[in-house]
Coordinates of C-alpha atoms and ligand atoms in Angstrom, one line a residue:
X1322 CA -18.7 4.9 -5.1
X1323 CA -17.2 3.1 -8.0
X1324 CA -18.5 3.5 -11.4
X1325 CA -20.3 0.6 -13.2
X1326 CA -18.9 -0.2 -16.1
X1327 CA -21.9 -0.2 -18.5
X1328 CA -22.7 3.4 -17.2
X1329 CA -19.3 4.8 -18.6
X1330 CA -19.4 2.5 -21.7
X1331 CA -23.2 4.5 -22.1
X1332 CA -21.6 7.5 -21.5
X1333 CA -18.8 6.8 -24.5
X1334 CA -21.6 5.4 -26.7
X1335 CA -23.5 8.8 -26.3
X1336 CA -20.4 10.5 -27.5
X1337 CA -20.7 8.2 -30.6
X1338 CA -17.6 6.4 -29.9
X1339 CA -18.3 3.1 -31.6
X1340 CA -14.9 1.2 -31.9
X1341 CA -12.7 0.2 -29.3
X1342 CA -9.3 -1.8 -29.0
X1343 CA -6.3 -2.1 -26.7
X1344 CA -4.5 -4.9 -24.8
X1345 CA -6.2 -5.4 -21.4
X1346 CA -5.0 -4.2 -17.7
X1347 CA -6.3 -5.4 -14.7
X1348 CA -7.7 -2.1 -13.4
X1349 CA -9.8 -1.8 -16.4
X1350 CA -11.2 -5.4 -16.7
X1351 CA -14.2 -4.7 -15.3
X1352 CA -14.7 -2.0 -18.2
X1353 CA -13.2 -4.4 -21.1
X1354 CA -15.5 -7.2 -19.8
X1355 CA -18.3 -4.8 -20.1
X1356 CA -17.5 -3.4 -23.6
X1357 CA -16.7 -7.6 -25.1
X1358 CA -20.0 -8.0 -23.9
X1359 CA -21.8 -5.1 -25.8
X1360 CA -19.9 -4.7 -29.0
X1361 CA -19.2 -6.8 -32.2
X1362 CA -16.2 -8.5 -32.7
X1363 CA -15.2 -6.2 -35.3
X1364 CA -15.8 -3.4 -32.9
X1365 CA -13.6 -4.6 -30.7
X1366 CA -10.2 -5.8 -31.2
X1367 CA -7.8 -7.0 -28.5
X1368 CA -4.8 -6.1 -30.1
X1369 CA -1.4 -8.1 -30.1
X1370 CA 0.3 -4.6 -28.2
X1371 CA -0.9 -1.3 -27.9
X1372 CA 0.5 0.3 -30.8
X1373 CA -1.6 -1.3 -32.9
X1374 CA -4.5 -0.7 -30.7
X1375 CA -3.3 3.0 -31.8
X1376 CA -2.7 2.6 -35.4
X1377 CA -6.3 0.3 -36.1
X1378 CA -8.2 3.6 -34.3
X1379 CA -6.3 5.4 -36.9
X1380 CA -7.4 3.5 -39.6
X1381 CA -10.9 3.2 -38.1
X1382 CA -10.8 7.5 -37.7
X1383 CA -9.1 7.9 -41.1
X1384 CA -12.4 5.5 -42.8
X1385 CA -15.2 6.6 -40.4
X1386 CA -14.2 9.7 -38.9
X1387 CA -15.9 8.9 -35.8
X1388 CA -13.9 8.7 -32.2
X1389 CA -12.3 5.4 -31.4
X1390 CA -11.3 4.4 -28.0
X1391 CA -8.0 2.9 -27.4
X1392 CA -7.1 1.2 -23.8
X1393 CA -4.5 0.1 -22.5
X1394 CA -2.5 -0.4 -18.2
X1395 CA -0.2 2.3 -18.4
X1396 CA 2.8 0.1 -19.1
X1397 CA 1.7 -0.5 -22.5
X1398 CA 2.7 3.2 -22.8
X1399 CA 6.2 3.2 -24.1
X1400 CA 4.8 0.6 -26.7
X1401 CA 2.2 3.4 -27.9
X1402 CA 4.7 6.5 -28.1
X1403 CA 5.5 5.7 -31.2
X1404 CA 2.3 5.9 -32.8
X1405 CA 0.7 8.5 -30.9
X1406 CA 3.8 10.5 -31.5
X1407 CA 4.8 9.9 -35.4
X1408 CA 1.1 9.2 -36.6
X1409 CA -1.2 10.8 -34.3
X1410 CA 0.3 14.1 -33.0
X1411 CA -0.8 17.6 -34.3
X1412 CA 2.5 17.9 -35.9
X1413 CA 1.9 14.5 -38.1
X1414 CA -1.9 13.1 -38.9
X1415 CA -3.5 14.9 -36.3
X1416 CA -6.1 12.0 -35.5
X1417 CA -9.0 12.2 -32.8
X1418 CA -8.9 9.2 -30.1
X1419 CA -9.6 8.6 -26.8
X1420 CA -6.6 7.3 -24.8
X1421 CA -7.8 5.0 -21.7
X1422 CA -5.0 4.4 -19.7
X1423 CA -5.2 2.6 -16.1
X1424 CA -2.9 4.1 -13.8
X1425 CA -0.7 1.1 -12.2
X1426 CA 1.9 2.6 -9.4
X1427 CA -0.3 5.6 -8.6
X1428 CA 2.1 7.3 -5.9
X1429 CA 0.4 6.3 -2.7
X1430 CA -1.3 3.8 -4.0
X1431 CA 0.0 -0.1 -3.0
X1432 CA 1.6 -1.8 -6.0
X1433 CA 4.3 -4.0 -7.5
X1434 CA 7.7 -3.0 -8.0
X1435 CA 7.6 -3.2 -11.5
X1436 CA 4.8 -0.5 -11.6
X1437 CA 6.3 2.0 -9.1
X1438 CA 8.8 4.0 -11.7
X1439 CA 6.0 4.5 -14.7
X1440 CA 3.3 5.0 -12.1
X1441 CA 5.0 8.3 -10.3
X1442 CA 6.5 9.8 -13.7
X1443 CA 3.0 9.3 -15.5
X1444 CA 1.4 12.7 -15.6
X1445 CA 5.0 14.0 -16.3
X1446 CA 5.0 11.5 -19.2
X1447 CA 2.2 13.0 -20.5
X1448 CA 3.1 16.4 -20.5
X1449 CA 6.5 16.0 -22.1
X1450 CA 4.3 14.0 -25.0
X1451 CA 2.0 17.1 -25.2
X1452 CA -1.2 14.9 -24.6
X1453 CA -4.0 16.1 -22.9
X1454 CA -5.8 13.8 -20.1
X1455 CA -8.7 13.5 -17.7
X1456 CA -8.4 11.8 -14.1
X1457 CA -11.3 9.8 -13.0
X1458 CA -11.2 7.7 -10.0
X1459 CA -14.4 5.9 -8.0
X1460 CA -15.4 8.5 -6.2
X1461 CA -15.8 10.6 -9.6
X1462 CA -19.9 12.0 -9.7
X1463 CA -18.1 14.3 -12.4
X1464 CA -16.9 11.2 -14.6
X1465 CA -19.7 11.9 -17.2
X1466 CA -18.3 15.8 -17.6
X1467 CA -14.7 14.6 -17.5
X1468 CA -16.0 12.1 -20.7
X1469 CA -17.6 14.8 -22.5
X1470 CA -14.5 17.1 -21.4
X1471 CA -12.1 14.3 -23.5
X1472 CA -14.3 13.7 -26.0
X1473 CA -14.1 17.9 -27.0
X1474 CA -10.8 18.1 -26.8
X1475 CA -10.0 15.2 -29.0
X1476 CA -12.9 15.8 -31.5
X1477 CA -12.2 20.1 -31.9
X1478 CA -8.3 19.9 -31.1
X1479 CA -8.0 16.4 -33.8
X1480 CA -5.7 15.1 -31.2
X1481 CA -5.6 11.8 -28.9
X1482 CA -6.8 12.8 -25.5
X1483 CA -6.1 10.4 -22.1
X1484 CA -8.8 9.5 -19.7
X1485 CA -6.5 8.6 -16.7
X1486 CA -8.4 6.0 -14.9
X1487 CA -7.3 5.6 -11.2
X1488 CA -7.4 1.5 -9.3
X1489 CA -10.6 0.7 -7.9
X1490 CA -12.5 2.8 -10.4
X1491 CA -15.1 0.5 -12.0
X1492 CA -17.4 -1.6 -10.5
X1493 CA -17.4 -5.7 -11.0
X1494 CA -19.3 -6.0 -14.2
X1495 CA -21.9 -8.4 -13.4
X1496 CA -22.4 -10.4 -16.9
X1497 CA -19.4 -11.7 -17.0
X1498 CA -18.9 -15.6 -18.3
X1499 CA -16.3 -17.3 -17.0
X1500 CA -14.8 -19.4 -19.3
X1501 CA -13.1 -22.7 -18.8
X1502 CA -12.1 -25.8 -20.5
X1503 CA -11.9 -28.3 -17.8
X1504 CA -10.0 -31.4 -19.8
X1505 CA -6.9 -29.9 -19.5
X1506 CA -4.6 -28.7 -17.0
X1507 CA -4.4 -24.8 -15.3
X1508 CA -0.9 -23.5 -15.8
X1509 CA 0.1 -24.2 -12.0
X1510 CA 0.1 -28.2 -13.3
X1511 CA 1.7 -27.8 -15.9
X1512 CA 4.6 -25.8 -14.2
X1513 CA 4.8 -28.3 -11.1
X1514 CA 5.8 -31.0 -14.2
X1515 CA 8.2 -28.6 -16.3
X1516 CA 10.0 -27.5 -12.8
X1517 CA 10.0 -31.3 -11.4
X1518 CA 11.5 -31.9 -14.8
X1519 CA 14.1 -29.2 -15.2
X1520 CA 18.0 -30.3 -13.9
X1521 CA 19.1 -27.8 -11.2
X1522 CA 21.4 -26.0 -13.6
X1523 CA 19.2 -24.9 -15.9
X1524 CA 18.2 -21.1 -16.6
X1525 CA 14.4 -20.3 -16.7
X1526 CA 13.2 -17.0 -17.9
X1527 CA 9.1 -16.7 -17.3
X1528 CA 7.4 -14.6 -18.8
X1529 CA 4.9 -11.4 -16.9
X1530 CA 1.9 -12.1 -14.8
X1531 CA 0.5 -15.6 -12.9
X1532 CA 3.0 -17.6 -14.5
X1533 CA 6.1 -16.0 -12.6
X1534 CA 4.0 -16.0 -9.7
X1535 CA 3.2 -19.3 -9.7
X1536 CA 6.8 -20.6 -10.8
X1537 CA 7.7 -18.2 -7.4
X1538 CA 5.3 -20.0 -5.0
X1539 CA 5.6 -23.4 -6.2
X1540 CA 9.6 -23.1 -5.5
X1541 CA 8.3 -21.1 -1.9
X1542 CA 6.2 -24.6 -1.6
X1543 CA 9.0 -26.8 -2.8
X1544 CA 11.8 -25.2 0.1
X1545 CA 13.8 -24.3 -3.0
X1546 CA 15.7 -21.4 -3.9
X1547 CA 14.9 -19.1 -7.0
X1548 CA 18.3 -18.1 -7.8
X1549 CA 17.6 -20.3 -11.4
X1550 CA 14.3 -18.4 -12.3
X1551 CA 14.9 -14.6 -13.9
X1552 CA 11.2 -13.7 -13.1
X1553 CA 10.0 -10.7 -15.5
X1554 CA 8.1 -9.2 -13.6
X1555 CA 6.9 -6.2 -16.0
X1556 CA 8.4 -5.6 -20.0
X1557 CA 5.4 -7.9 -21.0
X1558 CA 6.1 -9.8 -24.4
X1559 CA 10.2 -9.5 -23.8
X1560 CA 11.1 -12.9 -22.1
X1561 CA 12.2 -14.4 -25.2
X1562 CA 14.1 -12.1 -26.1
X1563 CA 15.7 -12.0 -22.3
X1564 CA 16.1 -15.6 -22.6
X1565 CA 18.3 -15.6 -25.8
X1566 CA 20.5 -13.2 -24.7
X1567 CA 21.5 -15.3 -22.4
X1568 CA 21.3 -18.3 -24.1
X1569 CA 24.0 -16.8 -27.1
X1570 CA 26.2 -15.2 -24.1
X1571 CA 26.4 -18.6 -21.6
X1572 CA 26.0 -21.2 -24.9
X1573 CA 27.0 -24.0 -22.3
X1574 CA 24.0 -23.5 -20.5
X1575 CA 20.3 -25.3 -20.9
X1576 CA 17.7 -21.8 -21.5
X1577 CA 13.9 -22.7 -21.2
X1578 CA 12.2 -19.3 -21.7
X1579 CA 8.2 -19.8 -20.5
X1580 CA 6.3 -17.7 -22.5
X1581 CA 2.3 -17.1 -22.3
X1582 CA 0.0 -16.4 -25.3
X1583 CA -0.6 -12.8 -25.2
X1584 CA 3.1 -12.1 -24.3
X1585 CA 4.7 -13.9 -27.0
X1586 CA 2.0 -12.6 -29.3
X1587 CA 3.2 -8.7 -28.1
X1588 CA 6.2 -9.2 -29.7
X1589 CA 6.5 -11.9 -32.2
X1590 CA 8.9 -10.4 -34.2
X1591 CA 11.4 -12.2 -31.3
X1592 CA 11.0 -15.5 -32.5
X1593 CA 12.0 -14.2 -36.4
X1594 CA 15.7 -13.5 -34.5
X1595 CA 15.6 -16.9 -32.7
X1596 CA 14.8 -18.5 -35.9
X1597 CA 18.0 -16.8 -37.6
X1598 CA 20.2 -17.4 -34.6
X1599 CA 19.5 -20.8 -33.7
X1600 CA 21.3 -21.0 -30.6
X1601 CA 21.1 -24.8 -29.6
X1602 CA 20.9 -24.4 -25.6
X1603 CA 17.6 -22.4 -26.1
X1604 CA 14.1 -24.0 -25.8
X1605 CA 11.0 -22.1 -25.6
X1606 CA 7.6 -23.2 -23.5
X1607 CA 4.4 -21.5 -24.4
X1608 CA 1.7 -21.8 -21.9
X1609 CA -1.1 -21.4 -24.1
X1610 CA -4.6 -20.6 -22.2
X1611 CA -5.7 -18.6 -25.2
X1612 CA -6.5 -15.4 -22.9
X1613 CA -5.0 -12.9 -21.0
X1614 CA -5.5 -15.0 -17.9
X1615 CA -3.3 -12.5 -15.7
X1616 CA -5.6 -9.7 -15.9
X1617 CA -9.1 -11.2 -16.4
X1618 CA -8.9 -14.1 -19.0
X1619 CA -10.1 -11.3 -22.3
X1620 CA -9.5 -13.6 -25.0
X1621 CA -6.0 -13.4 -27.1
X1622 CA -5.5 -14.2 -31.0
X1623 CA -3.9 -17.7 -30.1
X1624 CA -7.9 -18.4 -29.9
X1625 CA -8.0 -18.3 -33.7
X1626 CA -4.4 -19.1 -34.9
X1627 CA -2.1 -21.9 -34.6
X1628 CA 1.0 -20.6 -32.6
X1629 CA 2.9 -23.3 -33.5
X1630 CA 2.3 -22.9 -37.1
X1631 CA 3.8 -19.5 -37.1
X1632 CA 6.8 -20.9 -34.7
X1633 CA 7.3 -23.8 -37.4
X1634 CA 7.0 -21.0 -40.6
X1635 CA 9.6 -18.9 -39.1
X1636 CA 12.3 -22.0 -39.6
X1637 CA 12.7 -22.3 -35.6
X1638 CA 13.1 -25.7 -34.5
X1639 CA 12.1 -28.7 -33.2
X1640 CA 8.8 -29.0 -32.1
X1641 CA 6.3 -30.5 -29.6
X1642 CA 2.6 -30.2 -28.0
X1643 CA 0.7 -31.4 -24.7
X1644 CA -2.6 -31.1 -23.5
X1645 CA -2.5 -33.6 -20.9
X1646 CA -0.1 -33.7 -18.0
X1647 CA 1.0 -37.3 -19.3
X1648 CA 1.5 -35.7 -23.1
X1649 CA 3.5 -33.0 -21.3
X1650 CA 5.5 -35.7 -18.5
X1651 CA 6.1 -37.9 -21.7
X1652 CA 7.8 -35.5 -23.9
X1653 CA 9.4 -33.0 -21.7
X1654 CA 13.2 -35.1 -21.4
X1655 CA 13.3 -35.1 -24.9
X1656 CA 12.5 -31.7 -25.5
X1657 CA 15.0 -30.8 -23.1
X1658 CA 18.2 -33.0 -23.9
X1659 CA 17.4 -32.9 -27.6
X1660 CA 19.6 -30.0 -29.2
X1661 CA 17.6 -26.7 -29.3
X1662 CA 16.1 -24.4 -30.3
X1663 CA 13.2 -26.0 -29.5
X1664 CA 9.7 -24.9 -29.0
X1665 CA 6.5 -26.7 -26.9
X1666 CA 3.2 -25.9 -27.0
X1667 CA 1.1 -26.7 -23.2
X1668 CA -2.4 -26.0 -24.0
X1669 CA -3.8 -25.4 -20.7
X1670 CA -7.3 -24.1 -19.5
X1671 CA -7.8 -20.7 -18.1
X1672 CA -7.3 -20.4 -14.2
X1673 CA -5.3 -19.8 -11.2
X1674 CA -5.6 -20.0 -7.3
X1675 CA -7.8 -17.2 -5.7
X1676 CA -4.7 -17.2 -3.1
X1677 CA -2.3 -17.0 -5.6
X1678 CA 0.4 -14.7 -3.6
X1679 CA 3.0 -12.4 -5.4
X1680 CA 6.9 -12.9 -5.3
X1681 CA 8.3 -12.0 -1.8
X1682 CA 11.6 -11.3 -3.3
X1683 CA 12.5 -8.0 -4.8
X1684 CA 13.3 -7.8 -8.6
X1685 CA 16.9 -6.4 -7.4
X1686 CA 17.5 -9.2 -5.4
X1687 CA 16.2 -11.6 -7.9
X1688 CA 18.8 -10.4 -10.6
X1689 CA 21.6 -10.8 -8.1
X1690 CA 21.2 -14.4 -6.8
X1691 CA 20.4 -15.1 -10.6
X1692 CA 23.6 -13.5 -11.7
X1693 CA 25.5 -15.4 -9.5
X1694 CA 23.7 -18.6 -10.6
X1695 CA 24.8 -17.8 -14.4
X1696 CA 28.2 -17.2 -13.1
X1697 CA 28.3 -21.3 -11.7
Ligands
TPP2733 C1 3.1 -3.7 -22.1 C2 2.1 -4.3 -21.2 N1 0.8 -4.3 -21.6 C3 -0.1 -4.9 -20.7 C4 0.3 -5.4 -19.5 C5 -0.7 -6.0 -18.5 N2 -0.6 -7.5 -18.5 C6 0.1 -8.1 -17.5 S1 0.0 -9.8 -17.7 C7 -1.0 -9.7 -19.0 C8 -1.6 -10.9 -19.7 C9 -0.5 -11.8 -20.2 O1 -1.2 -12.8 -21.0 P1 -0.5 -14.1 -21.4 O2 0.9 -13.9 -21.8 O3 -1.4 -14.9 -22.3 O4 -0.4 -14.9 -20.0 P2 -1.5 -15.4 -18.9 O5 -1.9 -14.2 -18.2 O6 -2.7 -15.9 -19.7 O7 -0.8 -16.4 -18.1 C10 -1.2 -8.3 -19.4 C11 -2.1 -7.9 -20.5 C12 1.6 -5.3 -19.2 N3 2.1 -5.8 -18.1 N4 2.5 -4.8 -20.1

């Protein structure tokens, strides 16, 4: 039986583990709804990638030296190596954390493609970076012992310790407020208006999560091809950065790179080299819900900062904003024949189709057809 998520957060509580942040997963929303619910703002951050989620424990450790809990799908990984290896290891600081990572691509377990490789090398990733873990799954009476188990190691070795935490573990978490702001569109209008919009020889690069599948079924829907969309499906916060290599290597081509919140927010430091490069054929969309929408709508930092502020400080471009499909219809020719780079701001509402289906095409075939489309 799966394991309600206020029965674990207890369970951590107990332990004294007080402070928790990370960048959400789906397998663990149930849990992250739960612990937004119960803890202070300042208890728990929702962190702009998962490094940070590693180095604010540290700081938390380093002032309080109680436990924090970091969390984090198992993608988010490869952004946390660095800290947990250069700051946190035995052979550096030596700091005390619990490490909860959801296990996406489990072997034998039904998932996308981007998940398969990191989900079968993930115990061996964890050996190789010395770090203990814990498995727990739904059917886990022994999830309190495995907590306690994790919590000794990290606390007597000084060392971040994993708990490993399998799909289907958690229960639905039954508080949870769904949050909507109904005067403006869901991210499916908006893209129906941008693709309508776009000429057929234009590159999109979308960014991880509903977005790509929604710019997938609406061309399904449309009877079009999607040999002009580079879908990325996983390497969250990187479509920008996909976009304008493309952009600086076919500069006779139109680039729209649609970007969400959390993603561009993962790795801002992107739009610093767009900003110094300028190319003129690249224009960035940001579909701006303010959450995480993809994996349970847990709020992101564009709640509290301007996004196109920090676009606009770095020196990028020209700018616009919609919150309204006719603000977004009226202003999307000139943002795409005026000369780039060029950045636009959709603020949309949380929200997506319950049916919302995932793209039927694999990622290898996707890069060819799109390869030959950049070739045109
Ligand atoms: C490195 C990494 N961390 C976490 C995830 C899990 N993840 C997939 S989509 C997503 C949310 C993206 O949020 P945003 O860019 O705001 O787009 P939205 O889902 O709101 O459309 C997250 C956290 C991931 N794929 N990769």
């Amino acid at each position: 039986m799966a394991i309600k998520p206020n029965d674990f957060f207890n369970e951590l509580t107990g332990h004294g583990v007080e402070f928790f942040a990370g960048v959400p997963d789906s397998l663990l929303k149930e849990f992250c709804l739960c612990i937004d619910d119960s803890v202070s703002g300042d208890q728990h951050i929702i962190t702009a990638n998962e490094g940070n989620a590693v180095a604010m424990a540290t700081g938390h450790y380093l002032s309080l030296k109680s436990l924090p809990l970091v969390y984090m799908q198992n993608s988010g990984l490869g952004n946390a190596v660095n800290p947990l290896l250069s700051l946190c290891d035995l052979d550096v600081y030596s700091i005390p954390m619990l490490v909860m990572i959801g296990w996406r691509g489990e072997p034998g377990v039904k998932d996308e493609p981007q998940h398969i490789k990191q989900g079968k090398v993930q115990l061996e990733l964890l050996d190789a970076l010395d770090i203990p873990y814990e498995i727990i799954s739904k059917d886990d009476d022994q999830f309190a012992t495995k907590i306690s188990n994790a919590v000794k190691t990290a606390k007597n070795e000084s060392r971040p310790t994993v708990l490993l935490i399998k799909k289907g573990t958690f229960k639905k978490y039954d508080n949870a407020i769904q949050k909507s702001d109904n005067h403006r569109m869901n991210r499916e209008e908006a893209l129906e208006i941008i693709l309508e919009n776009l000429n057929d020889n234009t590159i999109i690069v979308s960014t991880t999560g509903k977005t790509s599948r929604e710019i997938f079924e609406i061309r399904e829907k449309r009877g079009q091809s999607h040999e002009q969309d580079f879908l990325t499906v996983g390497s969250m916060g990187h479509c920008s950065s996909i976009a304008l290599g493309i952009a600086l290597s076919k500069p006779n081509r139109e680039v729209v790179c649609i970007d969400g919140d959390g993603a561009m927010l993962m790795h801002l430091g992107s739009l610093t080299t767009i900003a110094s490069l300028r190319p003129k054929n690249f224009r960035h969309i940001l579909m701006n819900n303010e959450v995480h929408e993809s994996v349970g709508g847990q709020n992101t930092a564009a709640k509290n900062v301007d996004m196109s502020a920090i676009v606009k400080a770095v020196g990028a471009c020209k700018m616009f904003k919609a919150e309204t499909p006719a603000e977004l219809k009226t202003n999307i020719t000139e943002f795409m024949t005026s000369a780039g780079p060029s950045f636009f701001e959709i603020k949309i509402r949380p929200g997506s189709r319950a049916d919302l289906g995932r793209p039927t095409v694999k990622p290898i075939d996707n890069k060819e057809n799109f390869m030959k489309f950049l070739d045109k």
